[in-house]
Amino acid sequence: MIFSTWNMTSSIIPEAPKDKNNDIPTLNTINQLGQMDVPNLESDFHCLSIVGQIEGHLVLPPQNKTTKYEHIIPQLVAIEQNPKIKGLLVILNTVGGDVEAGLAIAEMIVSMTKPTVSLVLGGGHSIGVPIAVASDYSFIAETATMTIHPIRLTGLVIGVPQTYEYLDKMQDRVVKFVVEHSNIDEKTFRELMFSTGNLARDIGTVVVGSDAVKYGLIDAVGGIGDAVKKLRELINQKNPPLVN
Amino acid sequence: MILYTAIPLELVVEGIEKGHNYKELELSGIKLLVEPVDVDRSRIVRIISTNPQDYLNPRLSPGTIIEHKI
């Protein structure tokens, strides 16, 4: 077993992958980012991007771009605990994924004491919807879309009785969460979820930017500038800056 | 588990039968699950640690290639 005899290159953890150009930081930056220098500004908030599929109990095949929930959860713990981090910006461009993993991330974001702002870019579909509404304030880009559809039609159930009641219960968890943490009412959300004629292969609705705000699902239409400004505002509200 | 996604299921689960070749290794006391990509290089798959700050370390983020001597 070669792995048992591995001699690690160094005992210091922040060890970058060994590279011939590693001794020359500028050259390294050009190599990796195609630019001369990265501004060295320490940010007091963290940005969590949730992209691709939300990977839960099942490891998805490599053609899926995934966000692993077992990594997101300890990161949220670290962000909550670290006194240097004052706020969290969640950026979503996700197609959905595991219901329980998605709800776990959403519940973590809801229960954080630090200010959180979410921004939906591109798409925040299916289980991305509860994550988007979980933050203190949510933004959606004008062209971004959110697909609201029932769970059971594209649902994959492993290891549990595939009863209608079970799927219905799972769906109620999602509906309840979204209704509780956004301004949409249950009737409207269910109407969107079960409307026909909008999706080719499914029932449901695709909600675009300003429509999501109109239904009360998302707080405002905006981009990264608005999201950062809002987060700064929430941070300042929570910890008023000292005035001398 | 239930997948709730806008992507057709057959695209998501395509190739799921293929197994993974994961190995565990310890790097300065932090246990990592890695996937070997070469004889002397591995890609980090996940971190197995109870210290939440380890998960914010960019050098240990999943997908990072680490080098080691054979």
PDB file of C-alpha atoms in Angstrom:
ATOM      1  CA  MET A   1       0.000   0.000   0.000  1.00  0.00           C
ATOM      2  CA  ILE A   2       1.727   3.131  -1.107  1.00  0.00           C
ATOM      3  CA  PHE A   3      -0.623   5.273   0.901  1.00  0.00           C
ATOM      4  CA  SER A   4       0.605   4.049   4.237  1.00  0.00           C
ATOM      5  CA  THR A   5       4.161   5.079   3.426  1.00  0.00           C
ATOM      6  CA  TRP A   6       3.324   8.526   2.205  1.00  0.00           C
ATOM      7  CA  ASN A   7       5.789  11.058   3.342  1.00  0.00           C
ATOM      8  CA  MET A   8       3.985  14.342   3.295  1.00  0.00           C
ATOM      9  CA  THR A   9       5.980  17.150   1.743  1.00  0.00           C
ATOM     10  CA  SER A  10       5.652  19.293   4.800  1.00  0.00           C
ATOM     11  CA  SER A  11       4.107  19.200   8.199  1.00  0.00           C
ATOM     12  CA  ILE A  12       2.735  22.716   7.908  1.00  0.00           C
ATOM     13  CA  ILE A  13      -0.849  22.696   6.786  1.00  0.00           C
ATOM     14  CA  PRO A  14      -1.054  25.748   4.538  1.00  0.00           C
ATOM     15  CA  GLU A  15       1.128  23.940   2.059  1.00  0.00           C
ATOM     16  CA  ALA A  16       0.342  24.937  -1.488  1.00  0.00           C
ATOM     17  CA  PRO A  17       0.561  22.300  -4.187  1.00  0.00           C
ATOM     18  CA  LYS A  18       4.238  22.242  -5.126  1.00  0.00           C
ATOM     19  CA  ASP A  19       4.778  24.178  -8.279  1.00  0.00           C
ATOM     20  CA  LYS A  20       7.952  25.295  -9.996  1.00  0.00           C
ATOM     21  CA  ASN A  21       6.700  28.863 -10.023  1.00  0.00           C
ATOM     22  CA  ASN A  22       5.560  28.838  -6.455  1.00  0.00           C
ATOM     23  CA  ASP A  23       8.473  30.903  -5.207  1.00  0.00           C
ATOM     24  CA  ILE A  24       7.424  33.797  -7.432  1.00  0.00           C
ATOM     25  CA  PRO A  25       3.981  34.878  -6.192  1.00  0.00           C
ATOM     26  CA  THR A  26       3.240  37.292  -9.049  1.00  0.00           C
ATOM     27  CA  LEU A  27       4.037  34.705 -11.672  1.00  0.00           C
ATOM     28  CA  ASN A  28       1.816  32.282  -9.815  1.00  0.00           C
ATOM     29  CA  THR A  29      -1.097  34.731  -9.859  1.00  0.00           C
ATOM     30  CA  ILE A  30      -0.702  35.227 -13.596  1.00  0.00           C
ATOM     31  CA  ASN A  31      -0.687  31.466 -14.013  1.00  0.00           C
ATOM     32  CA  GLN A  32      -3.820  30.851 -12.004  1.00  0.00           C
ATOM     33  CA  LEU A  33      -5.966  33.906 -12.541  1.00  0.00           C
ATOM     34  CA  GLY A  34      -4.525  35.509 -15.669  1.00  0.00           C
ATOM     35  CA  GLN A  35      -3.953  38.783 -13.867  1.00  0.00           C
ATOM     36  CA  MET A  36      -1.091  40.602 -12.287  1.00  0.00           C
ATOM     37  CA  ASP A  37      -2.106  41.017  -8.707  1.00  0.00           C
ATOM     38  CA  VAL A  38      -4.962  40.142  -6.429  1.00  0.00           C
ATOM     39  CA  PRO A  39      -6.065  42.980  -4.161  1.00  0.00           C
ATOM     40  CA  ASN A  40      -5.137  42.048  -0.648  1.00  0.00           C
ATOM     41  CA  LEU A  41      -8.119  43.320   1.271  1.00  0.00           C
ATOM     42  CA  GLU A  42      -9.431  41.425   4.226  1.00  0.00           C
ATOM     43  CA  SER A  43     -13.195  41.104   4.053  1.00  0.00           C
ATOM     44  CA  ASP A  44     -15.292  40.921   7.198  1.00  0.00           C
ATOM     45  CA  PHE A  45     -17.932  38.820   5.588  1.00  0.00           C
ATOM     46  CA  HIS A  46     -17.834  35.489   3.902  1.00  0.00           C
ATOM     47  CA  CYS A  47     -19.341  34.474   0.616  1.00  0.00           C
ATOM     48  CA  LEU A  48     -20.871  31.031   0.311  1.00  0.00           C
ATOM     49  CA  SER A  49     -21.669  29.960  -3.220  1.00  0.00           C
ATOM     50  CA  ILE A  50     -24.174  27.189  -3.717  1.00  0.00           C
ATOM     51  CA  VAL A  51     -23.833  25.908  -7.258  1.00  0.00           C
ATOM     52  CA  GLY A  52     -24.934  22.922  -9.305  1.00  0.00           C
ATOM     53  CA  GLN A  53     -26.637  20.054  -7.541  1.00  0.00           C
ATOM     54  CA  ILE A  54     -26.903  20.018  -3.787  1.00  0.00           C
ATOM     55  CA  GLU A  55     -25.324  16.708  -2.943  1.00  0.00           C
ATOM     56  CA  GLY A  56     -26.781  14.874   0.000  1.00  0.00           C
ATOM     57  CA  HIS A  57     -26.842  11.276   1.067  1.00  0.00           C
ATOM     58  CA  LEU A  58     -25.874   9.988  -2.358  1.00  0.00           C
ATOM     59  CA  VAL A  59     -22.550  10.776  -4.039  1.00  0.00           C
ATOM     60  CA  LEU A  60     -23.522  11.933  -7.505  1.00  0.00           C
ATOM     61  CA  PRO A  61     -21.645  10.856 -10.640  1.00  0.00           C
ATOM     62  CA  PRO A  62     -18.828  13.198 -11.773  1.00  0.00           C
ATOM     63  CA  GLN A  63     -20.734  14.891 -14.600  1.00  0.00           C
ATOM     64  CA  ASN A  64     -22.712  16.743 -11.925  1.00  0.00           C
ATOM     65  CA  LYS A  65     -21.279  19.909 -10.493  1.00  0.00           C
ATOM     66  CA  THR A  66     -22.171  19.626  -6.843  1.00  0.00           C
ATOM     67  CA  THR A  67     -22.222  21.483  -3.552  1.00  0.00           C
ATOM     68  CA  LYS A  68     -21.516  19.036  -0.761  1.00  0.00           C
ATOM     69  CA  TYR A  69     -23.640  19.636   2.304  1.00  0.00           C
ATOM     70  CA  GLU A  70     -21.189  17.965   4.659  1.00  0.00           C
ATOM     71  CA  HIS A  71     -18.790  20.797   3.790  1.00  0.00           C
ATOM     72  CA  ILE A  72     -21.270  23.638   3.844  1.00  0.00           C
ATOM     73  CA  ILE A  73     -22.529  22.790   7.331  1.00  0.00           C
ATOM     74  CA  PRO A  74     -19.174  22.995   9.168  1.00  0.00           C
ATOM     75  CA  GLN A  75     -18.357  26.120   7.157  1.00  0.00           C
ATOM     76  CA  LEU A  76     -21.540  27.714   8.475  1.00  0.00           C
ATOM     77  CA  VAL A  77     -20.523  26.650  11.994  1.00  0.00           C
ATOM     78  CA  ALA A  78     -17.110  28.267  11.483  1.00  0.00           C
ATOM     79  CA  ILE A  79     -18.674  31.460  10.111  1.00  0.00           C
ATOM     80  CA  GLU A  80     -21.092  31.651  13.044  1.00  0.00           C
ATOM     81  CA  GLN A  81     -18.314  31.066  15.555  1.00  0.00           C
ATOM     82  CA  ASN A  82     -15.504  33.187  14.078  1.00  0.00           C
ATOM     83  CA  PRO A  83     -15.582  36.686  15.638  1.00  0.00           C
ATOM     84  CA  LYS A  84     -13.761  38.173  12.628  1.00  0.00           C
ATOM     85  CA  ILE A  85     -16.639  37.311  10.299  1.00  0.00           C
ATOM     86  CA  LYS A  86     -19.498  39.773  10.649  1.00  0.00           C
ATOM     87  CA  GLY A  87     -21.886  38.596   7.953  1.00  0.00           C
ATOM     88  CA  LEU A  88     -22.636  35.993   5.316  1.00  0.00           C
ATOM     89  CA  LEU A  89     -23.453  36.435   1.657  1.00  0.00           C
ATOM     90  CA  VAL A  90     -25.052  33.388   0.021  1.00  0.00           C
ATOM     91  CA  ILE A  91     -24.837  33.286  -3.754  1.00  0.00           C
ATOM     92  CA  LEU A  92     -27.078  30.761  -5.444  1.00  0.00           C
ATOM     93  CA  ASN A  93     -26.987  29.306  -8.889  1.00  0.00           C
ATOM     94  CA  THR A  94     -28.365  25.874  -8.250  1.00  0.00           C
ATOM     95  CA  VAL A  95     -30.627  23.389 -10.002  1.00  0.00           C
ATOM     96  CA  GLY A  96     -31.793  21.771  -6.797  1.00  0.00           C
ATOM     97  CA  GLY A  97     -30.799  18.461  -5.308  1.00  0.00           C
ATOM     98  CA  ASP A  98     -31.292  16.462  -2.145  1.00  0.00           C
ATOM     99  CA  VAL A  99     -34.318  17.615  -0.160  1.00  0.00           C
ATOM    100  CA  GLU A 100     -32.895  16.869   3.268  1.00  0.00           C
ATOM    101  CA  ALA A 101     -29.463  18.327   2.521  1.00  0.00           C
ATOM    102  CA  GLY A 102     -31.041  21.449   1.070  1.00  0.00           C
ATOM    103  CA  LEU A 103     -33.365  21.890   4.016  1.00  0.00           C
ATOM    104  CA  ALA A 104     -30.462  21.299   6.411  1.00  0.00           C
ATOM    105  CA  ILE A 105     -28.487  24.121   4.790  1.00  0.00           C
ATOM    106  CA  ALA A 106     -31.569  26.363   4.808  1.00  0.00           C
ATOM    107  CA  GLU A 107     -32.220  25.673   8.504  1.00  0.00           C
ATOM    108  CA  MET A 108     -28.572  26.425   9.329  1.00  0.00           C
ATOM    109  CA  ILE A 109     -28.745  29.771   7.516  1.00  0.00           C
ATOM    110  CA  VAL A 110     -32.037  30.687   9.203  1.00  0.00           C
ATOM    111  CA  SER A 111     -30.684  29.999  12.684  1.00  0.00           C
ATOM    112  CA  MET A 112     -27.472  32.001  12.289  1.00  0.00           C
ATOM    113  CA  THR A 113     -27.210  35.065  14.511  1.00  0.00           C
ATOM    114  CA  LYS A 114     -24.993  36.920  12.036  1.00  0.00           C
ATOM    115  CA  PRO A 115     -26.616  38.960   9.257  1.00  0.00           C
ATOM    116  CA  THR A 116     -27.200  36.950   6.087  1.00  0.00           C
ATOM    117  CA  VAL A 117     -28.089  38.120   2.593  1.00  0.00           C
ATOM    118  CA  SER A 118     -28.766  35.847  -0.354  1.00  0.00           C
ATOM    119  CA  LEU A 119     -28.514  36.566  -4.053  1.00  0.00           C
ATOM    120  CA  VAL A 120     -30.019  34.333  -6.731  1.00  0.00           C
ATOM    121  CA  LEU A 121     -28.056  34.579  -9.984  1.00  0.00           C
ATOM    122  CA  GLY A 122     -28.962  32.490 -12.980  1.00  0.00           C
ATOM    123  CA  GLY A 123     -31.155  30.002 -11.204  1.00  0.00           C
ATOM    124  CA  GLY A 124     -32.359  28.939  -7.803  1.00  0.00           C
ATOM    125  CA  HIS A 125     -34.561  26.002  -8.643  1.00  0.00           C
ATOM    126  CA  SER A 126     -36.429  23.404  -6.607  1.00  0.00           C
ATOM    127  CA  ILE A 127     -34.645  22.975  -3.268  1.00  0.00           C
ATOM    128  CA  GLY A 128     -32.723  26.208  -4.027  1.00  0.00           C
ATOM    129  CA  VAL A 129     -35.927  28.101  -3.201  1.00  0.00           C
ATOM    130  CA  PRO A 130     -35.890  27.413   0.574  1.00  0.00           C
ATOM    131  CA  ILE A 131     -32.159  28.240   0.698  1.00  0.00           C
ATOM    132  CA  ALA A 132     -32.774  31.544  -1.081  1.00  0.00           C
ATOM    133  CA  VAL A 133     -35.502  32.590   1.345  1.00  0.00           C
ATOM    134  CA  ALA A 134     -33.589  31.426   4.437  1.00  0.00           C
ATOM    135  CA  SER A 135     -31.451  34.559   4.730  1.00  0.00           C
ATOM    136  CA  ASP A 136     -32.422  37.800   6.468  1.00  0.00           C
ATOM    137  CA  TYR A 137     -32.784  39.568   3.136  1.00  0.00           C
ATOM    138  CA  SER A 138     -32.892  38.072  -0.351  1.00  0.00           C
ATOM    139  CA  PHE A 139     -32.102  39.440  -3.788  1.00  0.00           C
ATOM    140  CA  ILE A 140     -32.704  38.036  -7.233  1.00  0.00           C
ATOM    141  CA  ALA A 141     -31.044  39.154 -10.449  1.00  0.00           C
ATOM    142  CA  GLU A 142     -33.464  40.495 -13.040  1.00  0.00           C
ATOM    143  CA  THR A 143     -32.854  37.589 -15.406  1.00  0.00           C
ATOM    144  CA  ALA A 144     -32.581  34.870 -12.761  1.00  0.00           C
ATOM    145  CA  THR A 145     -35.242  32.187 -12.562  1.00  0.00           C
ATOM    146  CA  MET A 146     -36.639  29.935  -9.880  1.00  0.00           C
ATOM    147  CA  THR A 147     -38.532  26.776 -10.783  1.00  0.00           C
ATOM    148  CA  ILE A 148     -41.277  25.859  -8.359  1.00  0.00           C
ATOM    149  CA  HIS A 149     -42.608  22.362  -8.949  1.00  0.00           C
ATOM    150  CA  PRO A 150     -43.889  19.459  -6.886  1.00  0.00           C
ATOM    151  CA  ILE A 151     -41.376  16.980  -5.514  1.00  0.00           C
ATOM    152  CA  ARG A 152     -42.945  13.746  -6.552  1.00  0.00           C
ATOM    153  CA  LEU A 153     -42.757  14.012 -10.330  1.00  0.00           C
ATOM    154  CA  THR A 154     -38.974  14.091 -10.583  1.00  0.00           C
ATOM    155  CA  GLY A 155     -38.491  12.489  -7.202  1.00  0.00           C
ATOM    156  CA  LEU A 156     -36.094   9.642  -6.596  1.00  0.00           C
ATOM    157  CA  VAL A 157     -36.843   7.718  -3.465  1.00  0.00           C
ATOM    158  CA  ILE A 158     -34.374   5.236  -2.107  1.00  0.00           C
ATOM    159  CA  GLY A 159     -34.978   3.009   0.849  1.00  0.00           C
ATOM    160  CA  VAL A 160     -38.363   4.307   1.911  1.00  0.00           C
ATOM    161  CA  PRO A 161     -41.835   3.219   0.900  1.00  0.00           C
ATOM    162  CA  GLN A 162     -42.680   5.212  -2.179  1.00  0.00           C
ATOM    163  CA  THR A 163     -46.067   6.201  -0.989  1.00  0.00           C
ATOM    164  CA  TYR A 164     -47.881   9.271  -2.036  1.00  0.00           C
ATOM    165  CA  GLU A 165     -48.238  10.280   1.612  1.00  0.00           C
ATOM    166  CA  TYR A 166     -44.492  10.188   2.166  1.00  0.00           C
ATOM    167  CA  LEU A 167     -43.744  12.441  -0.789  1.00  0.00           C
ATOM    168  CA  ASP A 168     -46.584  14.699   0.218  1.00  0.00           C
ATOM    169  CA  LYS A 169     -45.079  15.058   3.675  1.00  0.00           C
ATOM    170  CA  MET A 170     -41.663  15.871   2.238  1.00  0.00           C
ATOM    171  CA  GLN A 171     -43.267  18.460   0.025  1.00  0.00           C
ATOM    172  CA  ASP A 172     -45.098  19.983   2.973  1.00  0.00           C
ATOM    173  CA  ARG A 173     -41.757  20.478   4.723  1.00  0.00           C
ATOM    174  CA  VAL A 174     -40.504  22.525   1.787  1.00  0.00           C
ATOM    175  CA  VAL A 175     -43.746  24.494   1.422  1.00  0.00           C
ATOM    176  CA  LYS A 176     -43.921  25.228   5.136  1.00  0.00           C
ATOM    177  CA  PHE A 177     -40.341  26.424   5.254  1.00  0.00           C
ATOM    178  CA  VAL A 178     -40.738  28.748   2.261  1.00  0.00           C
ATOM    179  CA  VAL A 179     -44.037  30.192   3.553  1.00  0.00           C
ATOM    180  CA  GLU A 180     -42.577  30.769   7.013  1.00  0.00           C
ATOM    181  CA  HIS A 181     -39.460  32.551   5.815  1.00  0.00           C
ATOM    182  CA  SER A 182     -40.747  34.651   2.947  1.00  0.00           C
ATOM    183  CA  ASN A 183     -43.731  36.900   2.280  1.00  0.00           C
ATOM    184  CA  ILE A 184     -45.496  34.469  -0.027  1.00  0.00           C
ATOM    185  CA  ASP A 185     -48.676  32.873   1.311  1.00  0.00           C
ATOM    186  CA  GLU A 186     -49.252  29.150   1.163  1.00  0.00           C
ATOM    187  CA  LYS A 187     -52.135  29.388  -1.299  1.00  0.00           C
ATOM    188  CA  THR A 188     -50.108  31.337  -3.881  1.00  0.00           C
ATOM    189  CA  PHE A 189     -47.079  29.084  -3.474  1.00  0.00           C
ATOM    190  CA  ARG A 190     -49.147  25.934  -3.973  1.00  0.00           C
ATOM    191  CA  GLU A 191     -50.848  27.518  -6.976  1.00  0.00           C
ATOM    192  CA  LEU A 192     -47.449  28.189  -8.546  1.00  0.00           C
ATOM    193  CA  MET A 193     -46.341  24.678  -7.693  1.00  0.00           C
ATOM    194  CA  PHE A 194     -49.304  22.955  -9.309  1.00  0.00           C
ATOM    195  CA  SER A 195     -50.041  25.185 -12.283  1.00  0.00           C
ATOM    196  CA  THR A 196     -50.076  23.414 -15.620  1.00  0.00           C
ATOM    197  CA  GLY A 197     -48.896  24.484 -19.049  1.00  0.00           C
ATOM    198  CA  ASN A 198     -45.761  26.338 -17.969  1.00  0.00           C
ATOM    199  CA  LEU A 199     -43.199  23.550 -17.946  1.00  0.00           C
ATOM    200  CA  ALA A 200     -42.708  21.090 -20.783  1.00  0.00           C
ATOM    201  CA  ARG A 201     -42.199  17.937 -18.754  1.00  0.00           C
ATOM    202  CA  ASP A 202     -43.636  18.829 -15.394  1.00  0.00           C
ATOM    203  CA  ILE A 203     -46.273  20.851 -13.654  1.00  0.00           C
ATOM    204  CA  GLY A 204     -45.156  23.974 -11.875  1.00  0.00           C
ATOM    205  CA  THR A 205     -43.974  27.479 -12.698  1.00  0.00           C
ATOM    206  CA  VAL A 206     -40.770  29.207 -13.670  1.00  0.00           C
ATOM    207  CA  VAL A 207     -40.650  32.484 -11.772  1.00  0.00           C
ATOM    208  CA  VAL A 208     -38.410  35.164 -13.297  1.00  0.00           C
ATOM    209  CA  GLY A 209     -36.675  37.964 -11.319  1.00  0.00           C
ATOM    210  CA  SER A 210     -39.308  40.614 -10.713  1.00  0.00           C
ATOM    211  CA  ASP A 211     -42.130  38.024 -10.569  1.00  0.00           C
ATOM    212  CA  ALA A 212     -40.419  36.367  -7.603  1.00  0.00           C
ATOM    213  CA  VAL A 213     -40.498  39.757  -5.850  1.00  0.00           C
ATOM    214  CA  LYS A 214     -44.115  40.347  -6.884  1.00  0.00           C
ATOM    215  CA  TYR A 215     -45.196  37.020  -5.338  1.00  0.00           C
ATOM    216  CA  GLY A 216     -43.312  37.889  -2.157  1.00  0.00           C
ATOM    217  CA  LEU A 217     -40.903  34.992  -2.488  1.00  0.00           C
ATOM    218  CA  ILE A 218     -37.806  37.222  -2.703  1.00  0.00           C
ATOM    219  CA  ASP A 219     -37.390  40.644  -1.074  1.00  0.00           C
ATOM    220  CA  ALA A 220     -35.917  42.646  -3.961  1.00  0.00           C
ATOM    221  CA  VAL A 221     -34.505  42.581  -7.480  1.00  0.00           C
ATOM    222  CA  GLY A 222     -30.821  43.420  -7.407  1.00  0.00           C
ATOM    223  CA  GLY A 223     -27.257  42.459  -8.072  1.00  0.00           C
ATOM    224  CA  ILE A 224     -24.058  42.042  -6.150  1.00  0.00           C
ATOM    225  CA  GLY A 225     -23.806  45.787  -5.409  1.00  0.00           C
ATOM    226  CA  ASP A 226     -27.207  45.834  -3.716  1.00  0.00           C
ATOM    227  CA  ALA A 227     -26.504  42.611  -1.861  1.00  0.00           C
ATOM    228  CA  VAL A 228     -23.185  43.855  -0.442  1.00  0.00           C
ATOM    229  CA  LYS A 229     -24.736  47.226   0.462  1.00  0.00           C
ATOM    230  CA  LYS A 230     -27.630  45.529   2.249  1.00  0.00           C
ATOM    231  CA  LEU A 231     -25.316  43.186   4.124  1.00  0.00           C
ATOM    232  CA  ARG A 232     -23.164  46.131   5.215  1.00  0.00           C
ATOM    233  CA  GLU A 233     -26.330  47.885   6.395  1.00  0.00           C
ATOM    234  CA  LEU A 234     -27.449  44.840   8.407  1.00  0.00           C
ATOM    235  CA  ILE A 235     -23.973  44.462   9.917  1.00  0.00           C
ATOM    236  CA  ASN A 236     -23.944  48.138  10.933  1.00  0.00           C
ATOM    237  CA  GLN A 237     -27.408  47.788  12.447  1.00  0.00           C
ATOM    238  CA  LYS A 238     -26.238  44.842  14.517  1.00  0.00           C
ATOM    239  CA  ASN A 239     -22.892  46.321  15.539  1.00  0.00           C
ATOM    240  CA  PRO A 240     -23.219  50.112  15.308  1.00  0.00           C
ATOM    241  CA  PRO A 241     -19.864  51.603  14.297  1.00  0.00           C
ATOM    242  CA  LEU A 242     -18.130  53.487  17.099  1.00  0.00           C
ATOM    243  CA  VAL A 243     -18.440  57.233  16.748  1.00  0.00           C
ATOM    244  CA  ASN A 244     -15.662  59.256  18.281  1.00  0.00           C
TER     245      ASN A 244
ATOM    246  CA  MET B   1     -33.475  10.261   0.059  1.00  0.00           C
ATOM    247  CA  ILE B   2     -35.388  12.400  -2.379  1.00  0.00           C
ATOM    248  CA  LEU B   3     -33.912  14.396  -5.197  1.00  0.00           C
ATOM    249  CA  TYR B   4     -35.783  17.617  -5.814  1.00  0.00           C
ATOM    250  CA  THR B   5     -34.221  19.090  -8.915  1.00  0.00           C
ATOM    251  CA  ALA B   6     -35.113  20.739 -12.190  1.00  0.00           C
ATOM    252  CA  ILE B   7     -32.645  18.546 -14.106  1.00  0.00           C
ATOM    253  CA  PRO B   8     -34.044  15.298 -15.585  1.00  0.00           C
ATOM    254  CA  LEU B   9     -33.289  12.419 -13.288  1.00  0.00           C
ATOM    255  CA  GLU B  10     -31.639  10.257 -15.940  1.00  0.00           C
ATOM    256  CA  LEU B  11     -29.004  12.964 -16.509  1.00  0.00           C
ATOM    257  CA  VAL B  12     -28.278  13.281 -12.805  1.00  0.00           C
ATOM    258  CA  VAL B  13     -27.817   9.607 -12.044  1.00  0.00           C
ATOM    259  CA  GLU B  14     -26.116   8.592 -15.276  1.00  0.00           C
ATOM    260  CA  GLY B  15     -23.016   6.546 -14.491  1.00  0.00           C
ATOM    261  CA  ILE B  16     -23.811   6.153 -10.827  1.00  0.00           C
ATOM    262  CA  GLU B  17     -22.891   2.454 -10.906  1.00  0.00           C
ATOM    263  CA  LYS B  18     -19.219   3.319 -11.416  1.00  0.00           C
ATOM    264  CA  GLY B  19     -17.514   3.149  -8.061  1.00  0.00           C
ATOM    265  CA  HIS B  20     -15.040   5.567  -6.553  1.00  0.00           C
ATOM    266  CA  ASN B  21     -11.454   4.936  -5.640  1.00  0.00           C
ATOM    267  CA  TYR B  22     -11.181   6.926  -2.429  1.00  0.00           C
ATOM    268  CA  LYS B  23      -8.331   6.721   0.056  1.00  0.00           C
ATOM    269  CA  GLU B  24      -7.917   8.228   3.470  1.00  0.00           C
ATOM    270  CA  LEU B  25      -4.820  10.097   4.483  1.00  0.00           C
ATOM    271  CA  GLU B  26      -3.778  12.341   7.286  1.00  0.00           C
ATOM    272  CA  LEU B  27      -2.210  15.715   6.651  1.00  0.00           C
ATOM    273  CA  SER B  28      -0.854  17.358   9.803  1.00  0.00           C
ATOM    274  CA  GLY B  29      -3.438  15.725  11.967  1.00  0.00           C
ATOM    275  CA  ILE B  30      -6.370  16.446   9.669  1.00  0.00           C
ATOM    276  CA  LYS B  31      -7.885  13.415   8.086  1.00  0.00           C
ATOM    277  CA  LEU B  32      -8.759  13.780   4.424  1.00  0.00           C
ATOM    278  CA  LEU B  33     -10.618  11.610   1.976  1.00  0.00           C
ATOM    279  CA  VAL B  34      -8.768  11.824  -1.338  1.00  0.00           C
ATOM    280  CA  GLU B  35      -9.060  10.417  -4.810  1.00  0.00           C
ATOM    281  CA  PRO B  36      -5.674   9.560  -6.364  1.00  0.00           C
ATOM    282  CA  VAL B  37      -5.193  11.206  -9.773  1.00  0.00           C
ATOM    283  CA  ASP B  38      -1.585  10.158 -10.271  1.00  0.00           C
ATOM    284  CA  VAL B  39       1.038   8.166  -8.371  1.00  0.00           C
ATOM    285  CA  ASP B  40       2.118  11.243  -6.439  1.00  0.00           C
ATOM    286  CA  ARG B  41      -0.944  13.473  -6.595  1.00  0.00           C
ATOM    287  CA  SER B  42      -4.420  13.252  -5.124  1.00  0.00           C
ATOM    288  CA  ARG B  43      -7.558  15.331  -5.239  1.00  0.00           C
ATOM    289  CA  ILE B  44      -9.259  16.169  -1.971  1.00  0.00           C
ATOM    290  CA  VAL B  45     -12.794  14.813  -1.834  1.00  0.00           C
ATOM    291  CA  ARG B  46     -13.713  15.746   1.702  1.00  0.00           C
ATOM    292  CA  ILE B  47     -12.303  16.749   5.044  1.00  0.00           C
ATOM    293  CA  ILE B  48     -12.949  14.628   8.107  1.00  0.00           C
ATOM    294  CA  SER B  49     -12.447  17.001  10.999  1.00  0.00           C
ATOM    295  CA  THR B  50     -14.329  18.323  13.978  1.00  0.00           C
ATOM    296  CA  ASN B  51     -12.623  21.736  13.822  1.00  0.00           C
ATOM    297  CA  PRO B  52     -14.956  23.982  11.839  1.00  0.00           C
ATOM    298  CA  GLN B  53     -12.116  26.363  10.915  1.00  0.00           C
ATOM    299  CA  ASP B  54     -10.474  23.562   8.875  1.00  0.00           C
ATOM    300  CA  TYR B  55     -13.388  23.828   6.476  1.00  0.00           C
ATOM    301  CA  LEU B  56     -12.617  27.481   5.784  1.00  0.00           C
ATOM    302  CA  ASN B  57      -8.971  26.701   4.882  1.00  0.00           C
ATOM    303  CA  PRO B  58      -8.720  27.228   1.112  1.00  0.00           C
ATOM    304  CA  ARG B  59      -5.781  24.801   0.868  1.00  0.00           C
ATOM    305  CA  LEU B  60      -8.021  21.980   2.035  1.00  0.00           C
ATOM    306  CA  SER B  61     -11.111  22.727  -0.028  1.00  0.00           C
ATOM    307  CA  PRO B  62     -12.507  19.810  -2.023  1.00  0.00           C
ATOM    308  CA  GLY B  63     -11.052  19.580  -5.505  1.00  0.00           C
ATOM    309  CA  THR B  64      -7.621  20.845  -4.459  1.00  0.00           C
ATOM    310  CA  ILE B  65      -4.772  18.680  -5.744  1.00  0.00           C
ATOM    311  CA  ILE B  66      -2.208  17.794  -3.109  1.00  0.00           C
ATOM    312  CA  GLU B  67       1.212  16.377  -3.867  1.00  0.00           C
ATOM    313  CA  HIS B  68       3.007  13.784  -1.874  1.00  0.00           C
ATOM    314  CA  LYS B  69       6.124  11.703  -2.243  1.00  0.00           C
ATOM    315  CA  ILE B  70       5.701   8.118  -3.297  1.00  0.00           C
TER     316      ILE B  70
END
